[in-house]
Amino acid sequence: MSHLDNPYPGKRLELFWHDISSLESNHNQGTVLGKLESIQRNVRKTRMLDTRQLRYFAAIFEHGSLNRAAEELRVAASALSHHLNQLEGQLDTQLFRRKPRGMEPTAAGLRLYEHARSILKAIEAAQTDLRNSERRIAGQVAVGMSYSGVKAIGLDLLSTVLRDYPAVRLVLSESLSGAALPLLLASDVDMALIYNPPVDATLRIQPVLEETMVCVGRPEIIGDTDAPITFAELLELPIILVRQGVSARAIMDDMTLLKKIEARAILQMNSVQAIGGAVEAGLGCVIGTQLFMQEQLDRGTVRARPIVSPTLSRTLYLCNLASRPPTYATEAICELVLELVQRAVREGRWNAQLLL
């Protein structure tokens, strides 16, 4: 047997032969059987997870059923069950609760799925990248953007990819500003335009632009003028706050000022439609960018006033996961996104200062 064929490297090999020796000198059948079971458990735990196990596990998790997962994978349900039992034995934990109507993930199953999803996506990206030996730009690329980002460059991004990169399968995910970060961390997107991301070693970030925030509301709420409004005056108004999920920093750079606004907000929402409707109905005013409320401003139903003393701003970054090496396709789409942002700012469609 070669070293590569040996399933009991290092200390595991010593443990195995020690257990076999103790079996040879022991004539008690019960003890022998117990020793054999112990050896089997040790052997199972020396095996590493493989991609097939992770694919099968992820399919069961996503479908909530062995039978439905088996249909998608075109594998016998009994084989899936066998691999799942092996995986649970290796990890020494239960991943699903078996129920009459399907499989319900345990806390351990939920955690493993997050790892499995990232690993499987990384493997798929690597396979696609290496197949493109002639630097052919192909494969799936998922991009996360805020509502404002999609308004400014979303259509240009889609049409350019269809025209210039026909082998790329583009997935565009729109969200409120603070929700793009969890999508990236969960590997649901390959890159994301994120406002004020936290300092995190897992992220590669590039500053793109800086936006100045304004107060938007009906004239009877914020005043029938375009003159600046001070931060102190702003706090006296009925503020509707855009909820940003785990990233409250997405609304502005200064967390101290943000906490003051949160304390005075009369409503908090994470729906663009609801925010726009509430502001037009005169329920309150919102702190955001002109781009965020551009349709309402164009209709003339609301006004925008710059905020001063101090000025409120936020910075947009293009972010990737540091653990995910770029592919030819993701590099090309990153460059395209930056090019489109620069064009939108220079043409006046995105009211911001470029940092590129």
Short mmCIF file of C-alpha atoms in Angstrom, two decimals:
data_model
loop_
_atom_site.label_atom_id
_atom_site.label_comp_id
_atom_site.label_asym_id
_atom_site.label_seq_id
_atom_site.Cartn_x
_atom_site.Cartn_y
_atom_site.Cartn_z
CA MET A 1 0.00 0.00 0.00
CA SER A 2 1.40 3.42 -0.98
CA HIS A 3 1.27 6.48 1.25
CA LEU A 4 -1.49 7.90 -0.96
CA ASP A 5 -3.58 4.76 -0.51
CA ASN A 6 -3.17 4.77 3.27
CA PRO A 7 -6.38 6.10 4.91
CA TYR A 8 -4.76 6.25 8.36
CA PRO A 9 -1.92 8.79 8.12
CA GLY A 10 0.23 9.89 11.07
CA LYS A 11 -1.28 9.48 14.53
CA ARG A 12 -4.40 7.81 13.10
CA LEU A 13 -2.24 4.94 11.83
CA GLU A 14 -0.65 4.46 15.24
CA LEU A 15 -4.09 4.50 16.88
CA PHE A 16 -5.38 1.91 14.38
CA TRP A 17 -2.55 -0.58 14.97
CA HIS A 18 -2.74 -0.04 18.73
CA ASP A 19 -6.45 -0.92 18.59
CA ILE A 20 -5.79 -4.02 16.43
CA SER A 21 -3.10 -5.23 18.85
CA SER A 22 -5.44 -4.85 21.79
CA LEU A 23 -8.06 -6.90 19.92
CA GLU A 24 -5.63 -9.77 19.36
CA SER A 25 -4.91 -10.06 23.08
CA ASN A 26 -8.53 -9.79 24.19
CA HIS A 27 -10.79 -12.86 24.10
CA ASN A 28 -13.95 -11.18 25.31
CA GLN A 29 -16.33 -10.95 22.33
CA GLY A 30 -18.24 -7.95 23.69
CA THR A 31 -15.03 -6.01 24.15
CA VAL A 32 -13.88 -7.00 20.67
CA LEU A 33 -17.09 -5.74 19.06
CA GLY A 34 -16.90 -2.51 21.01
CA LYS A 35 -13.31 -2.00 19.88
CA LEU A 36 -14.29 -2.60 16.25
CA GLU A 37 -17.04 0.02 16.45
CA SER A 38 -14.58 2.48 17.96
CA ILE A 39 -12.11 1.85 15.13
CA GLN A 40 -14.86 2.37 12.54
CA ARG A 41 -15.79 5.70 14.10
CA ASN A 42 -12.14 6.82 14.01
CA VAL A 43 -11.81 5.77 10.37
CA ARG A 44 -14.97 7.68 9.37
CA LYS A 45 -13.72 10.86 11.00
CA THR A 46 -10.40 10.74 9.11
CA ARG A 47 -12.18 11.10 5.77
CA MET A 48 -12.47 14.61 4.39
CA LEU A 49 -15.63 16.14 2.96
CA ASP A 50 -15.85 15.90 -0.81
CA THR A 51 -17.71 18.03 -3.36
CA ARG A 52 -20.22 15.30 -4.14
CA GLN A 53 -21.30 15.16 -0.50
CA LEU A 54 -21.67 18.93 -0.43
CA ARG A 55 -23.67 18.94 -3.69
CA TYR A 56 -26.01 16.27 -2.38
CA PHE A 57 -26.38 18.01 0.97
CA ALA A 58 -27.12 21.39 -0.69
CA ALA A 59 -29.74 19.83 -2.97
CA ILE A 60 -31.52 18.19 -0.02
CA PHE A 61 -31.40 21.50 1.87
CA GLU A 62 -32.77 23.55 -1.04
CA HIS A 63 -35.57 21.13 -1.92
CA GLY A 64 -36.43 20.11 1.65
CA SER A 65 -36.93 16.56 0.46
CA LEU A 66 -34.78 13.56 -0.42
CA ASN A 67 -37.08 12.57 -3.28
CA ARG A 68 -37.17 16.02 -4.91
CA ALA A 69 -33.40 16.36 -4.55
CA ALA A 70 -32.94 12.91 -6.07
CA GLU A 71 -35.09 13.89 -9.07
CA GLU A 72 -33.02 17.02 -9.72
CA LEU A 73 -29.68 15.22 -9.32
CA ARG A 74 -30.91 12.08 -11.10
CA VAL A 75 -29.60 9.98 -8.24
CA ALA A 76 -31.50 7.31 -6.32
CA ALA A 77 -33.05 8.61 -3.09
CA SER A 78 -31.49 5.68 -1.24
CA ALA A 79 -28.04 6.78 -2.43
CA LEU A 80 -28.68 10.34 -1.24
CA SER A 81 -29.80 9.02 2.13
CA HIS A 82 -26.65 6.91 2.38
CA HIS A 83 -24.37 9.87 1.61
CA LEU A 84 -26.26 12.08 4.07
CA ASN A 85 -25.85 9.47 6.82
CA GLN A 86 -22.13 9.28 6.02
CA LEU A 87 -21.80 13.06 6.17
CA GLU A 88 -23.59 13.25 9.52
CA GLY A 89 -21.32 10.49 10.81
CA GLN A 90 -18.20 12.33 9.69
CA LEU A 91 -19.33 15.57 11.30
CA ASP A 92 -20.72 13.76 14.32
CA THR A 93 -23.89 15.87 14.24
CA GLN A 94 -27.42 15.71 12.87
CA LEU A 95 -27.96 17.99 9.85
CA PHE A 96 -31.69 17.40 9.26
CA ARG A 97 -34.73 16.42 11.27
CA ARG A 98 -36.58 13.73 9.31
CA LYS A 99 -40.28 14.61 9.15
CA PRO A 100 -43.22 12.99 7.35
CA ARG A 101 -43.38 15.82 4.82
CA GLY A 102 -39.70 16.41 4.26
CA MET A 103 -36.36 17.33 5.77
CA GLU A 104 -35.98 20.23 8.18
CA PRO A 105 -32.41 21.55 8.67
CA THR A 106 -31.00 21.73 12.17
CA ALA A 107 -28.86 24.65 13.35
CA ALA A 108 -25.80 22.69 12.24
CA GLY A 109 -27.41 22.08 8.85
CA LEU A 110 -28.08 25.80 8.40
CA ARG A 111 -24.46 26.62 9.19
CA LEU A 112 -23.07 23.92 6.90
CA TYR A 113 -25.27 25.14 4.03
CA GLU A 114 -23.70 28.61 4.18
CA HIS A 115 -20.24 27.03 3.87
CA ALA A 116 -21.35 24.55 1.19
CA ARG A 117 -22.94 27.25 -0.96
CA SER A 118 -19.75 29.36 -0.94
CA ILE A 119 -17.52 26.34 -1.65
CA LEU A 120 -19.65 25.05 -4.53
CA LYS A 121 -19.85 28.49 -6.14
CA ALA A 122 -16.09 28.92 -5.86
CA ILE A 123 -15.54 25.51 -7.47
CA GLU A 124 -17.94 26.32 -10.31
CA ALA A 125 -16.18 29.64 -10.91
CA ALA A 126 -12.78 27.94 -10.93
CA GLN A 127 -13.93 25.28 -13.40
CA THR A 128 -15.42 27.90 -15.73
CA ASP A 129 -12.32 30.06 -15.50
CA LEU A 130 -9.88 27.23 -16.22
CA ARG A 131 -11.91 25.98 -19.16
CA ASN A 132 -11.50 29.41 -20.74
CA SER A 133 -7.85 28.85 -21.58
CA GLU A 134 -8.04 31.51 -24.32
CA ARG A 135 -9.32 34.14 -21.85
CA ARG A 136 -12.85 33.73 -23.17
CA ILE A 137 -15.17 35.79 -21.01
CA ALA A 138 -17.97 33.41 -20.06
CA GLY A 139 -19.94 32.02 -17.14
CA GLN A 140 -22.32 33.40 -14.53
CA VAL A 141 -21.59 36.71 -12.84
CA ALA A 142 -23.91 38.03 -10.11
CA VAL A 143 -23.88 41.75 -9.29
CA GLY A 144 -25.57 43.38 -6.28
CA MET A 145 -26.66 47.02 -6.37
CA SER A 146 -28.78 49.42 -4.43
CA TYR A 147 -32.03 50.80 -5.83
CA SER A 148 -30.20 54.01 -6.79
CA GLY A 149 -27.41 52.12 -8.52
CA VAL A 150 -29.86 50.16 -10.65
CA LYS A 151 -31.64 53.39 -11.60
CA ALA A 152 -28.38 55.00 -12.68
CA ILE A 153 -26.61 52.17 -14.55
CA GLY A 154 -28.76 49.03 -14.39
CA LEU A 155 -30.20 49.21 -17.92
CA ASP A 156 -26.84 50.19 -19.43
CA LEU A 157 -25.19 47.23 -17.66
CA LEU A 158 -27.76 44.74 -18.94
CA SER A 159 -27.68 45.97 -22.55
CA THR A 160 -23.87 46.16 -22.67
CA VAL A 161 -23.41 42.65 -21.31
CA LEU A 162 -25.92 41.25 -23.82
CA ARG A 163 -24.14 43.03 -26.67
CA ASP A 164 -20.46 42.69 -25.73
CA TYR A 165 -20.36 39.55 -23.55
CA PRO A 166 -22.95 37.12 -24.95
CA ALA A 167 -21.37 34.14 -23.13
CA VAL A 168 -21.82 35.80 -19.72
CA ARG A 169 -24.95 34.92 -17.72
CA LEU A 170 -25.56 38.13 -15.78
CA VAL A 171 -27.59 38.07 -12.55
CA LEU A 172 -28.53 41.54 -11.25
CA SER A 173 -29.80 41.75 -7.66
CA GLU A 174 -31.44 44.99 -6.54
CA SER A 175 -31.86 45.88 -2.87
CA LEU A 176 -31.91 48.77 -0.48
CA SER A 177 -28.40 50.05 0.14
CA GLY A 178 -27.67 48.17 3.36
CA ALA A 179 -28.94 44.80 2.10
CA ALA A 180 -26.25 44.35 -0.56
CA LEU A 181 -23.58 43.50 2.04
CA PRO A 182 -25.27 40.32 3.37
CA LEU A 183 -25.76 39.15 -0.23
CA LEU A 184 -22.04 39.46 -0.85
CA LEU A 185 -21.00 37.83 2.43
CA ALA A 186 -23.34 34.91 1.67
CA SER A 187 -21.79 34.55 -1.82
CA ASP A 188 -25.17 35.24 -3.44
CA VAL A 189 -23.38 37.84 -5.58
CA ASP A 190 -19.82 38.02 -6.91
CA MET A 191 -19.51 41.78 -6.44
CA ALA A 192 -21.63 44.56 -5.02
CA LEU A 193 -21.84 48.34 -4.96
CA ILE A 194 -22.07 49.02 -1.22
CA TYR A 195 -22.31 52.26 0.76
CA ASN A 196 -19.90 52.64 3.69
CA PRO A 197 -18.98 48.95 4.11
CA PRO A 198 -17.40 47.98 7.45
CA VAL A 199 -13.66 47.49 7.77
CA ASP A 200 -13.40 43.75 7.21
CA ALA A 201 -10.44 41.63 6.14
CA THR A 202 -12.80 39.37 4.18
CA LEU A 203 -13.61 42.21 1.74
CA ARG A 204 -11.69 43.82 -1.11
CA ILE A 205 -13.06 47.35 -1.47
CA GLN A 206 -12.51 50.17 -3.95
CA PRO A 207 -13.97 53.66 -3.38
CA VAL A 208 -16.10 54.74 -6.34
CA LEU A 209 -18.00 57.94 -5.54
CA GLU A 210 -19.30 60.18 -2.76
CA GLU A 211 -22.88 61.44 -2.58
CA THR A 212 -24.28 64.36 -0.61
CA MET A 213 -27.57 63.69 1.17
CA VAL A 214 -30.63 65.93 0.92
CA CYS A 215 -33.94 66.24 2.70
CA VAL A 216 -36.89 65.38 0.44
CA GLY A 217 -40.52 66.11 1.30
CA ARG A 218 -43.64 68.04 0.42
CA PRO A 219 -43.35 71.86 0.64
CA GLU A 220 -45.73 71.99 3.60
CA ILE A 221 -43.41 69.59 5.48
CA ILE A 222 -39.91 70.87 4.68
CA GLY A 223 -40.72 74.38 3.41
CA ASP A 224 -41.41 75.71 -0.07
CA THR A 225 -37.78 76.55 -0.82
CA ASP A 226 -34.58 75.04 -2.18
CA ALA A 227 -32.49 76.77 0.48
CA PRO A 228 -30.29 74.55 2.68
CA ILE A 229 -31.67 73.19 5.94
CA THR A 230 -29.48 72.74 9.01
CA PHE A 231 -29.13 69.38 10.74
CA ALA A 232 -30.68 70.84 13.88
CA GLU A 233 -33.74 72.02 11.89
CA LEU A 234 -33.93 68.62 10.21
CA LEU A 235 -34.31 66.87 13.57
CA GLU A 236 -37.49 68.88 14.23
CA LEU A 237 -39.19 67.45 11.13
CA PRO A 238 -41.20 64.17 10.88
CA ILE A 239 -38.46 61.91 9.49
CA ILE A 240 -39.16 58.68 7.62
CA LEU A 241 -36.03 56.55 7.91
CA VAL A 242 -34.92 54.05 5.30
CA ARG A 243 -34.16 50.82 7.15
CA GLN A 244 -30.84 49.44 5.96
CA GLY A 245 -30.76 45.95 7.50
CA VAL A 246 -27.44 44.97 9.05
CA SER A 247 -25.63 47.96 7.53
CA ALA A 248 -27.09 51.14 9.04
CA ARG A 249 -23.92 52.92 7.86
CA ALA A 250 -25.30 52.75 4.33
CA ILE A 251 -27.37 55.89 4.91
CA MET A 252 -24.42 58.16 5.84
CA ASP A 253 -20.78 58.15 6.96
CA ASP A 254 -21.25 59.67 10.44
CA MET A 255 -22.71 57.11 12.87
CA THR A 256 -23.17 59.69 15.64
CA LEU A 257 -25.46 61.80 13.45
CA LEU A 258 -27.25 58.68 12.25
CA LYS A 259 -28.12 57.67 15.82
CA LYS A 260 -29.66 61.10 16.41
CA ILE A 261 -31.80 60.69 13.31
CA GLU A 262 -32.86 57.17 14.32
CA ALA A 263 -33.99 58.50 17.70
CA ARG A 264 -36.26 61.11 16.06
CA ALA A 265 -37.68 59.04 13.18
CA ILE A 266 -41.46 58.63 13.21
CA LEU A 267 -41.45 55.74 10.71
CA GLN A 268 -38.89 53.22 9.46
CA MET A 269 -39.38 51.36 6.17
CA ASN A 270 -37.46 49.08 3.83
CA SER A 271 -39.81 49.43 0.84
CA VAL A 272 -38.98 51.95 -1.88
CA GLN A 273 -42.62 52.10 -2.99
CA ALA A 274 -43.86 52.67 0.57
CA ILE A 275 -41.29 55.39 1.23
CA GLY A 276 -42.11 57.23 -1.99
CA GLY A 277 -45.84 57.00 -1.32
CA ALA A 278 -45.52 58.14 2.29
CA VAL A 279 -43.40 61.16 1.34
CA GLU A 280 -45.78 62.19 -1.47
CA ALA A 281 -48.75 61.76 0.89
CA GLY A 282 -47.18 64.22 3.31
CA LEU A 283 -46.62 61.73 6.14
CA GLY A 284 -43.05 62.93 6.59
CA CYS A 285 -39.75 63.63 4.86
CA VAL A 286 -36.85 61.36 3.96
CA ILE A 287 -33.07 61.75 4.04
CA GLY A 288 -31.57 60.41 0.85
CA THR A 289 -30.14 61.35 -2.49
CA GLN A 290 -31.88 63.18 -5.31
CA LEU A 291 -31.50 60.04 -7.44
CA PHE A 292 -33.42 57.98 -4.87
CA MET A 293 -36.52 60.23 -5.19
CA GLN A 294 -35.95 61.46 -8.77
CA GLU A 295 -39.41 60.51 -10.12
CA GLN A 296 -41.21 62.39 -7.34
CA LEU A 297 -38.94 65.41 -7.82
CA ASP A 298 -39.59 65.37 -11.57
CA ARG A 299 -43.36 65.34 -10.94
CA GLY A 300 -43.00 68.40 -8.73
CA THR A 301 -44.89 66.86 -5.80
CA VAL A 302 -41.88 67.12 -3.48
CA ARG A 303 -38.83 69.34 -3.02
CA ALA A 304 -35.22 68.64 -2.09
CA ARG A 305 -33.19 70.79 0.31
CA PRO A 306 -29.44 70.37 0.92
CA ILE A 307 -28.50 69.56 4.51
CA VAL A 308 -25.80 71.71 6.14
CA SER A 309 -24.10 72.23 9.52
CA PRO A 310 -22.93 69.56 9.01
CA THR A 311 -23.20 68.28 5.46
CA LEU A 312 -24.25 64.63 5.32
CA SER A 313 -22.55 62.31 2.84
CA ARG A 314 -21.97 58.66 2.07
CA THR A 315 -19.33 56.83 0.05
CA LEU A 316 -19.99 54.07 -2.47
CA TYR A 317 -17.51 51.19 -2.83
CA LEU A 318 -17.19 48.33 -5.28
CA CYS A 319 -16.71 45.25 -3.07
CA ASN A 320 -15.62 41.64 -3.63
CA LEU A 321 -14.85 38.78 -1.27
CA ALA A 322 -11.10 38.54 -0.66
CA SER A 323 -11.37 34.73 -0.53
CA ARG A 324 -12.80 34.53 -4.06
CA PRO A 325 -10.12 34.95 -6.77
CA PRO A 326 -11.38 36.89 -9.79
CA THR A 327 -12.25 35.14 -13.03
CA TYR A 328 -11.95 36.59 -16.52
CA ALA A 329 -15.69 37.21 -16.46
CA THR A 330 -15.84 38.92 -13.05
CA GLU A 331 -12.84 41.09 -13.96
CA ALA A 332 -14.58 42.21 -17.15
CA ILE A 333 -17.87 42.98 -15.40
CA CYS A 334 -16.07 44.87 -12.59
CA GLU A 335 -14.38 47.07 -15.17
CA LEU A 336 -17.68 47.60 -16.97
CA VAL A 337 -19.50 48.59 -13.76
CA LEU A 338 -16.82 51.18 -12.94
CA GLU A 339 -16.92 52.52 -16.51
CA LEU A 340 -20.72 52.90 -16.40
CA VAL A 341 -20.62 54.65 -13.01
CA GLN A 342 -18.08 57.16 -14.31
CA ARG A 343 -20.18 57.80 -17.41
CA ALA A 344 -23.37 58.31 -15.37
CA VAL A 345 -21.67 60.86 -13.11
CA ARG A 346 -20.03 62.76 -15.99
CA GLU A 347 -23.31 62.89 -17.91
CA GLY A 348 -25.14 64.25 -14.85
CA ARG A 349 -27.41 61.22 -14.37
CA TRP A 350 -25.78 60.44 -11.00
CA ASN A 351 -25.29 63.51 -8.82
CA ALA A 352 -22.03 62.58 -7.07
CA GLN A 353 -18.28 63.17 -6.87
CA LEU A 354 -16.09 60.47 -8.45
CA LEU A 355 -13.32 58.96 -6.30
CA LEU A 356 -11.78 56.81 -9.06
#
